[in-house]
XYZ file of C-alpha atoms in Angstrom:
527
model
C 84.268 74.173 124.315
C 81.283 75.096 124.172
C 80.163 74.178 120.214
C 76.961 75.138 118.538
C 75.884 72.202 119.091
C 75.507 73.336 121.717
C 73.831 76.985 121.633
C 70.753 75.683 122.297
C 71.133 74.911 125.711
C 72.770 78.543 126.304
C 68.860 80.038 127.194
C 68.820 77.687 130.471
C 71.032 80.589 131.314
C 68.061 83.605 130.259
C 65.760 82.140 132.832
C 67.999 82.829 136.146
C 71.457 84.255 136.996
C 71.723 80.980 138.043
C 71.057 77.944 140.170
C 73.263 78.924 143.043
C 72.763 82.799 143.440
C 68.395 81.827 143.141
C 67.691 79.303 145.449
C 64.575 79.148 145.225
C 63.129 81.199 110.201
C 64.933 83.063 108.353
C 65.201 86.776 108.193
C 63.840 88.895 105.252
C 65.759 91.767 104.142
C 65.904 94.856 106.411
C 66.894 98.308 105.369
C 68.062 101.273 107.722
C 66.528 104.340 108.025
C 68.477 107.026 106.687
C 68.164 109.068 109.415
C 70.513 106.994 111.763
C 73.130 105.803 108.686
C 76.368 105.345 111.013
C 79.872 105.546 109.618
C 80.848 103.538 107.117
C 82.620 100.425 107.744
C 83.967 99.098 110.307
C 84.611 102.097 113.579
C 87.674 100.633 116.089
C 86.706 100.857 119.382
C 89.798 102.851 121.853
C 92.680 101.557 122.572
C 92.321 102.103 126.621
C 94.781 99.562 128.730
C 92.246 99.544 131.906
C 88.516 100.844 132.235
C 87.451 104.185 132.307
C 84.779 105.729 135.012
C 83.181 107.280 131.711
C 80.010 109.502 132.306
C 76.001 108.568 131.971
C 75.097 109.735 128.569
C 73.286 113.208 128.889
C 69.147 113.022 129.192
C 67.279 113.746 125.598
C 65.643 117.443 125.419
C 62.394 115.642 125.789
C 61.924 111.815 127.224
C 62.318 108.936 124.374
C 60.657 105.402 124.217
C 62.095 102.625 123.358
C 60.339 99.608 122.265
C 61.949 96.236 123.172
C 61.123 92.531 122.838
C 61.712 90.660 125.995
C 60.998 87.620 127.726
C 59.777 86.867 130.540
C 59.996 84.153 133.267
C 58.222 82.825 136.241
C 60.792 84.251 138.874
C 61.075 87.345 137.122
C 58.036 88.715 135.320
C 58.281 91.986 133.257
C 56.479 94.810 134.218
C 57.489 98.691 133.562
C 56.138 100.169 136.648
C 58.739 97.682 138.430
C 60.936 100.433 140.437
C 64.537 99.742 138.233
C 61.964 101.274 134.741
C 61.598 103.945 136.518
C 64.643 104.098 138.055
C 66.450 103.818 134.266
C 64.662 106.458 133.153
C 65.225 109.116 136.133
C 68.279 108.443 135.317
C 68.931 108.426 131.299
C 65.616 110.085 130.065
C 64.925 106.656 127.865
C 61.401 105.288 128.706
C 61.599 101.065 127.732
C 58.173 100.447 126.468
C 58.828 96.149 127.000
C 56.696 93.705 124.762
C 56.672 89.828 125.373
C 55.698 87.382 123.471
C 53.460 84.718 124.528
C 54.508 80.908 125.680
C 57.909 79.608 126.049
C 59.457 79.879 122.834
C 61.014 83.001 123.063
C 63.960 82.084 120.020
C 60.662 81.137 117.944
C 59.211 84.863 118.850
C 61.783 86.546 117.544
C 61.865 84.426 114.408
C 59.234 85.271 113.681
C 59.232 89.601 114.557
C 62.193 89.245 112.216
C 60.656 87.379 109.775
C 57.610 89.891 110.017
C 60.202 93.184 109.234
C 58.105 94.716 112.387
C 60.759 94.778 114.967
C 60.856 97.105 118.249
C 64.103 98.923 118.550
C 65.714 96.863 121.018
C 65.263 92.575 120.931
C 67.004 90.717 123.518
C 69.462 87.905 122.156
C 69.263 84.288 123.868
C 73.177 84.427 122.542
C 75.678 86.305 119.895
C 75.079 82.883 117.786
C 71.483 83.955 116.777
C 72.889 87.577 116.682
C 75.164 87.540 114.289
C 73.072 85.062 112.581
C 70.102 87.827 112.160
C 72.973 90.351 111.456
C 74.388 88.888 108.771
C 71.202 88.793 107.201
C 70.636 92.701 108.084
C 68.197 92.448 110.502
C 70.131 93.973 113.237
C 72.243 96.857 113.325
C 76.250 96.932 113.354
C 77.267 98.297 117.268
C 80.667 99.444 116.448
C 79.606 101.907 112.960
C 77.423 104.065 115.963
C 79.840 103.832 118.471
C 80.095 107.802 118.366
C 77.029 107.887 120.661
C 78.131 105.519 122.786
C 81.827 106.816 124.330
C 81.508 104.319 127.470
C 81.134 101.540 125.429
C 83.765 102.215 123.378
C 86.375 102.791 126.457
C 84.276 99.854 127.518
C 85.760 97.614 124.003
C 88.424 98.968 124.407
C 89.482 97.418 127.434
C 88.333 94.000 127.379
C 89.761 93.032 123.456
C 88.978 89.730 124.686
C 85.108 90.058 125.521
C 85.058 92.071 122.157
C 86.314 89.330 120.504
C 84.276 86.830 121.463
C 80.802 88.338 120.489
C 82.371 90.143 117.215
C 80.098 87.976 114.188
C 82.739 86.074 111.243
C 83.509 89.625 109.378
C 84.518 91.131 112.227
C 81.108 93.149 113.358
C 79.424 93.717 116.524
C 75.442 93.206 116.936
C 74.941 92.367 120.595
C 75.808 94.370 123.640
C 78.607 92.797 125.159
C 78.475 91.542 128.991
C 80.552 92.139 131.324
C 80.375 88.279 132.223
C 80.069 88.893 135.595
C 76.539 87.303 135.853
C 78.120 83.714 133.989
C 79.647 83.499 138.120
C 77.032 82.180 139.224
C 76.811 78.547 136.964
C 80.694 78.000 137.580
C 81.138 74.043 138.360
C 82.762 73.334 141.758
C 83.985 70.001 143.655
C 81.522 69.744 147.019
C 81.913 67.624 150.251
C 80.486 66.973 153.095
C 82.238 68.166 155.549
C 80.907 66.152 158.615
C 81.368 62.820 157.445
C 84.405 63.626 156.501
C 85.434 64.959 160.229
C 83.678 61.607 161.603
C 85.561 59.400 159.863
C 89.306 61.151 159.628
C 88.763 61.403 156.262
C 91.079 64.011 154.877
C 90.170 65.756 151.325
C 92.059 64.531 148.548
C 94.264 66.370 146.376
C 94.294 64.009 142.955
C 91.962 60.947 141.677
C 94.006 58.314 143.496
C 93.433 59.821 146.940
C 89.478 60.584 145.614
C 89.244 56.754 145.237
C 90.734 55.767 148.312
C 88.607 58.092 150.269
C 85.332 56.648 148.006
C 86.431 53.383 148.892
C 86.730 53.893 152.923
C 83.422 55.746 152.442
C 81.730 52.446 151.046
C 83.063 50.156 153.518
C 81.304 52.771 156.105
C 78.124 53.511 154.235
C 77.757 49.871 152.093
C 73.908 50.985 150.874
C 76.254 55.005 149.301
C 77.449 55.404 146.264
C 79.881 57.986 147.221
C 80.424 60.406 144.888
C 77.211 61.211 143.064
C 76.754 63.797 139.774
C 73.024 64.642 137.820
C 75.262 65.556 134.642
C 75.184 62.355 133.208
C 77.617 62.511 130.674
C 78.442 65.741 130.800
C 79.892 64.820 133.985
C 83.073 64.221 131.627
C 83.204 67.675 130.632
C 82.892 68.786 134.377
C 86.012 66.169 135.604
C 88.039 66.399 131.866
C 90.070 69.849 132.663
C 91.943 68.278 136.126
C 93.174 65.347 133.683
C 94.544 68.432 131.611
C 91.991 68.087 128.666
C 88.891 68.343 127.172
C 85.219 66.254 126.048
C 85.456 67.943 123.185
C 87.567 69.830 120.815
C 89.316 72.609 122.514
C 92.512 75.258 122.340
C 95.550 74.083 124.406
C 97.188 77.408 125.349
C 100.315 75.676 126.105
C 100.564 74.029 122.445
C 98.914 76.923 120.482
C 96.879 74.470 118.392
C 93.056 73.048 118.254
C 92.999 69.243 119.921
C 90.089 66.661 120.305
C 90.265 65.625 123.767
C 88.367 62.167 123.358
C 91.032 60.876 121.986
C 93.856 61.516 124.057
C 95.540 59.689 126.210
C 95.020 61.594 129.579
C 91.627 61.713 128.472
C 91.069 58.028 128.511
C 92.964 58.325 132.192
C 89.609 59.851 133.109
C 87.813 57.431 131.544
C 89.666 54.185 133.496
C 88.997 56.235 136.708
C 85.289 56.230 136.159
C 85.515 53.058 134.881
C 86.929 51.656 138.286
C 84.002 54.006 140.895
C 81.064 52.224 138.347
C 83.201 48.796 138.752
C 82.995 49.124 142.844
C 79.939 50.588 143.477
C 81.590 54.025 144.335
C 79.578 55.702 141.598
C 75.547 54.690 141.247
C 74.865 52.034 138.514
C 72.217 54.730 136.603
C 74.211 58.054 136.524
C 74.178 58.672 133.566
C 70.471 59.252 134.316
C 70.752 60.284 137.487
C 68.603 62.786 137.532
C 67.947 65.460 139.960
C 65.575 64.112 142.122
C 67.290 60.929 142.832
C 71.158 63.434 143.603
C 69.067 65.273 146.134
C 67.657 61.940 147.580
C 70.996 60.654 147.320
C 72.916 63.573 149.386
C 70.305 64.126 151.713
C 70.103 60.551 153.179
C 73.687 59.922 153.432
C 73.765 57.905 150.461
C 76.470 60.304 148.689
C 79.169 62.852 150.581
C 81.196 63.673 147.337
C 79.735 65.858 144.573
C 80.260 67.573 141.584
C 77.481 70.264 141.269
C 76.854 74.252 141.180
C 77.891 76.063 144.446
C 74.332 74.391 145.688
C 75.660 73.457 149.425
C 73.093 76.367 150.678
C 69.985 74.424 149.494
C 71.126 71.605 151.531
C 73.292 72.993 154.634
C 70.156 75.918 156.202
C 67.391 73.297 155.534
C 68.947 69.817 156.993
C 70.597 71.580 159.669
C 66.659 71.478 161.272
C 66.875 68.190 162.354
C 71.054 67.777 161.668
C 72.579 71.121 163.405
C 75.906 69.400 161.687
C 75.059 68.644 158.103
C 77.825 70.628 155.897
C 78.694 70.412 152.565
C 81.883 72.095 151.659
C 83.612 73.334 148.751
C 86.699 71.307 147.283
C 89.835 72.089 145.274
C 89.325 70.170 142.258
C 91.955 67.356 142.530
C 94.812 66.465 139.886
C 93.732 63.709 137.396
C 97.330 62.270 137.788
C 100.798 63.784 139.514
C 101.708 67.209 137.658
C 97.946 67.888 136.539
C 96.130 70.860 136.728
C 93.571 71.822 139.940
C 91.099 73.495 138.194
C 87.814 73.117 136.884
C 85.479 73.659 133.579
C 85.116 77.632 133.054
C 81.591 77.910 131.662
C 81.600 81.474 133.378
C 81.072 83.170 129.538
C 77.165 84.709 129.470
C 76.402 84.832 125.835
C 72.912 86.365 126.585
C 72.014 90.461 125.460
C 70.277 92.932 123.500
C 70.202 94.106 119.984
C 69.205 97.074 117.893
C 67.464 96.452 114.991
C 68.130 97.663 111.767
C 64.148 99.474 110.827
C 64.532 101.313 114.096
C 63.831 105.133 113.463
C 66.223 105.765 116.817
C 68.970 103.694 116.512
C 71.296 107.005 117.921
C 68.600 106.806 120.912
C 69.229 102.785 121.743
C 72.918 103.655 121.306
C 72.647 106.375 124.011
C 70.183 104.245 125.859
C 72.565 101.282 126.116
C 75.487 103.362 125.961
C 74.280 104.217 130.217
C 74.688 100.438 131.550
C 78.794 100.560 130.661
C 79.241 104.114 132.809
C 80.125 103.743 136.690
C 76.392 105.537 137.584
C 75.066 102.211 135.466
C 76.916 99.562 136.628
C 75.896 100.901 140.090
C 72.109 101.462 139.398
C 72.451 98.194 137.371
C 73.762 96.428 141.193
C 71.932 98.269 144.145
C 69.360 100.046 142.386
C 68.165 103.045 144.471
C 69.230 103.643 147.757
C 66.172 103.531 150.123
C 64.072 101.393 147.624
C 66.580 98.490 147.065
C 69.462 99.490 149.660
C 70.887 101.397 152.416
C 74.026 103.198 153.694
C 75.931 101.233 156.326
C 79.370 102.530 157.951
C 79.652 103.599 154.786
C 78.782 100.682 152.882
C 76.145 99.925 150.161
C 73.320 96.743 151.798
C 70.806 96.194 150.146
C 67.414 96.262 152.734
C 66.928 93.474 155.257
C 63.162 93.322 153.694
C 64.646 91.442 150.728
C 65.505 87.558 151.898
C 66.632 86.063 148.872
C 67.699 86.842 145.292
C 64.825 86.492 143.910
C 62.950 89.097 145.372
C 65.289 91.367 145.129
C 64.588 90.453 140.953
C 60.866 90.027 141.201
C 59.792 93.020 143.181
C 62.410 96.139 142.204
C 62.596 94.265 139.299
C 66.692 93.877 139.458
C 69.137 92.211 137.029
C 65.842 91.879 134.451
C 66.363 92.286 130.882
C 67.727 95.375 129.732
C 68.270 96.908 133.405
C 72.141 95.823 132.455
C 74.812 94.905 130.864
C 77.809 95.409 134.060
C 77.475 94.098 137.472
C 78.634 93.594 140.635
C 78.126 89.926 141.113
C 80.530 90.333 144.314
C 77.786 92.334 145.657
C 75.311 89.297 145.679
C 77.261 86.934 147.844
C 75.365 88.314 150.994
C 71.933 86.765 149.851
C 74.266 83.428 150.588
C 75.173 81.602 153.703
C 78.665 81.647 154.623
C 79.767 78.095 153.038
C 78.438 79.627 149.660
C 79.843 82.414 149.845
C 83.384 80.875 150.918
C 82.862 78.420 147.574
C 82.848 81.393 145.196
C 84.830 83.648 146.932
C 87.949 79.570 146.443
C 86.190 78.390 143.027
C 87.848 81.902 141.975
C 91.498 80.747 142.694
C 90.646 77.655 139.711
C 89.203 78.821 137.062
C 90.921 76.690 134.118
C 91.210 79.242 131.624
C 88.304 80.389 129.229
C 87.888 78.681 126.544
C 88.316 80.733 122.600
C 84.307 80.709 121.078
C 85.408 81.792 117.718
C 82.928 82.645 114.934
C 82.200 80.121 112.150
C 81.022 81.056 108.449
C 77.864 78.692 107.144
C 80.301 75.832 105.038
C 81.796 75.658 108.494
C 79.041 75.632 110.538
C 77.952 72.686 108.029
C 80.705 70.746 109.006
C 79.730 71.586 112.647
C 76.562 70.179 112.386
C 77.683 66.738 110.227
C 81.251 65.664 110.390
C 80.973 66.898 114.496
C 77.461 65.750 115.158
C 79.003 62.274 114.303
C 81.746 62.082 115.546
C 80.138 63.221 119.317
C 77.754 60.699 118.879
C 80.489 58.032 118.044
C 82.263 59.398 121.239
C 79.575 59.780 123.855
C 78.684 56.186 122.570
C 82.526 54.203 123.154
C 82.786 56.816 125.930
C 80.343 54.842 127.804
C 80.876 51.301 126.843
C 84.029 51.950 127.763
C 83.155 53.236 131.729
C 79.857 50.446 131.807
C 82.640 47.882 130.700
C 80.787 47.353 127.552
C 84.344 47.916 125.293
C 87.796 47.074 126.871
C 89.703 49.656 127.048
C 92.352 47.787 125.752
C 90.359 48.732 122.638
C 90.962 52.340 123.231
C 93.552 52.863 119.541
C 91.377 51.006 117.652
C 88.742 53.448 119.223
C 91.201 56.388 118.719
C 90.671 54.714 114.374
C 87.244 54.615 114.460
C 87.051 58.440 115.870
C 89.565 59.443 113.110
C 87.632 58.028 110.455
C 84.687 59.901 110.888
C 86.217 63.282 109.312
C 88.227 64.065 112.529
C 90.674 66.031 111.047
C 88.414 68.216 108.818
C 86.086 68.786 112.113
C 89.463 70.359 114.087
C 90.363 72.185 111.222
C 87.207 73.645 111.405
C 88.119 75.360 113.881
C 91.119 75.769 113.706
C 90.692 78.106 110.817
C 87.383 79.607 112.199
C 89.980 80.728 115.582
C 92.748 81.674 113.327
C 90.473 84.323 111.329
C 89.717 86.004 114.047
C 93.464 86.449 114.708
C 94.265 87.523 111.665
C 91.841 90.204 111.595
C 93.287 92.280 114.624
């Protein structure tokens, strides 16, 4: 469950489509111009059962210029001269003037911009949580009030009620233009293993955690200086493993029981903790695994000190360069093992991407901004966002599009012509980008889709509910993490598990779970 406390981490996703893909102050009240008044109340999106191809919006009689606040990062610097912006202008008739705040604190810059009241027409937001906060303060337009200006978006929302619900505020309004969630696919977490080592030693790919333990034991015997299972996620490793034990590392929604639960006090969670304790005691995971950084992780991976991994789809980082001296070196996708007999073989689903564009309520061009953004919800918009311009970014071969061979990596495609830069998409075809990856990574992405756990709900919270999350929630989280760590490291006996459960409950756990339930029920009841 992506809790409110974790929202700050979403900016990490802003800097890259994904690790694997690239390789390489409260706002004052703001009034809306009377010329831009939308329909009163909240409009309803279309109810079509499937996405419509849609049509690009008609070009304005004269070119319209819109201002846009957007961050610029080292791997995708903003420049209005990049071909993608020129292509969008040719298709839509809208010219974008980007404003890039200095420094690295983009969220802080957004806050200051909104507080000043001097806002550009379009503002990129690092999460819908922030967009909803500013929207409820009056700084942003409720997009649903202007759906008559965005027929493609209206049809798309009607075909994706789950995404509409995810992005909506607690009062049922929509302040951020949703993505189709394809971008988040690059953030998949998967199991990987050293296929060459397994074959050399006659080891089978484990199907369960019991089999995983047996394999790790054998690897330890064969490579005594190794710690066969390696992770660089620290305590978050438990979040990645928990779905394979039919639980979560936080408050979560149980779709089978149709109720909210707290994973870290469940018996299944205890089984996972016991497994990790066994790995730690027997030297099957590094003694400093909680603080194992990327450098140590990469060293262990590259030097035959680790052979099973739980991370992003990163095999290209290692298969390609290490094969220069070790031709057999091969990391492959491994289906997630079942934590126990009958448990689900699923990976954590964290593919939801919550970034997006918003429209300032002070804009004199709200309708124009709506029409501009509507283009990206059309099929033509998706094609442009994904492929760019023929002859500039792609060519046709045997009747199919393919990126020009002059672009060696996806990062080059992003930096030079500007594809996938913020403000240039809402929909895209993620699978098209797999051509930049090696066959092992392509296979991993294709297989991983078969092992996704169901995406957890992310209901919006009231200010009072957020207070509970920030007080009770933080207290529970801190205590739970401290004690889970003690159990794994052997500093507290698992015989005291029931006592630990009671201690967590006394911190206000029932109130915390009820807060999630109430927020979720509120969303369900307004359908």
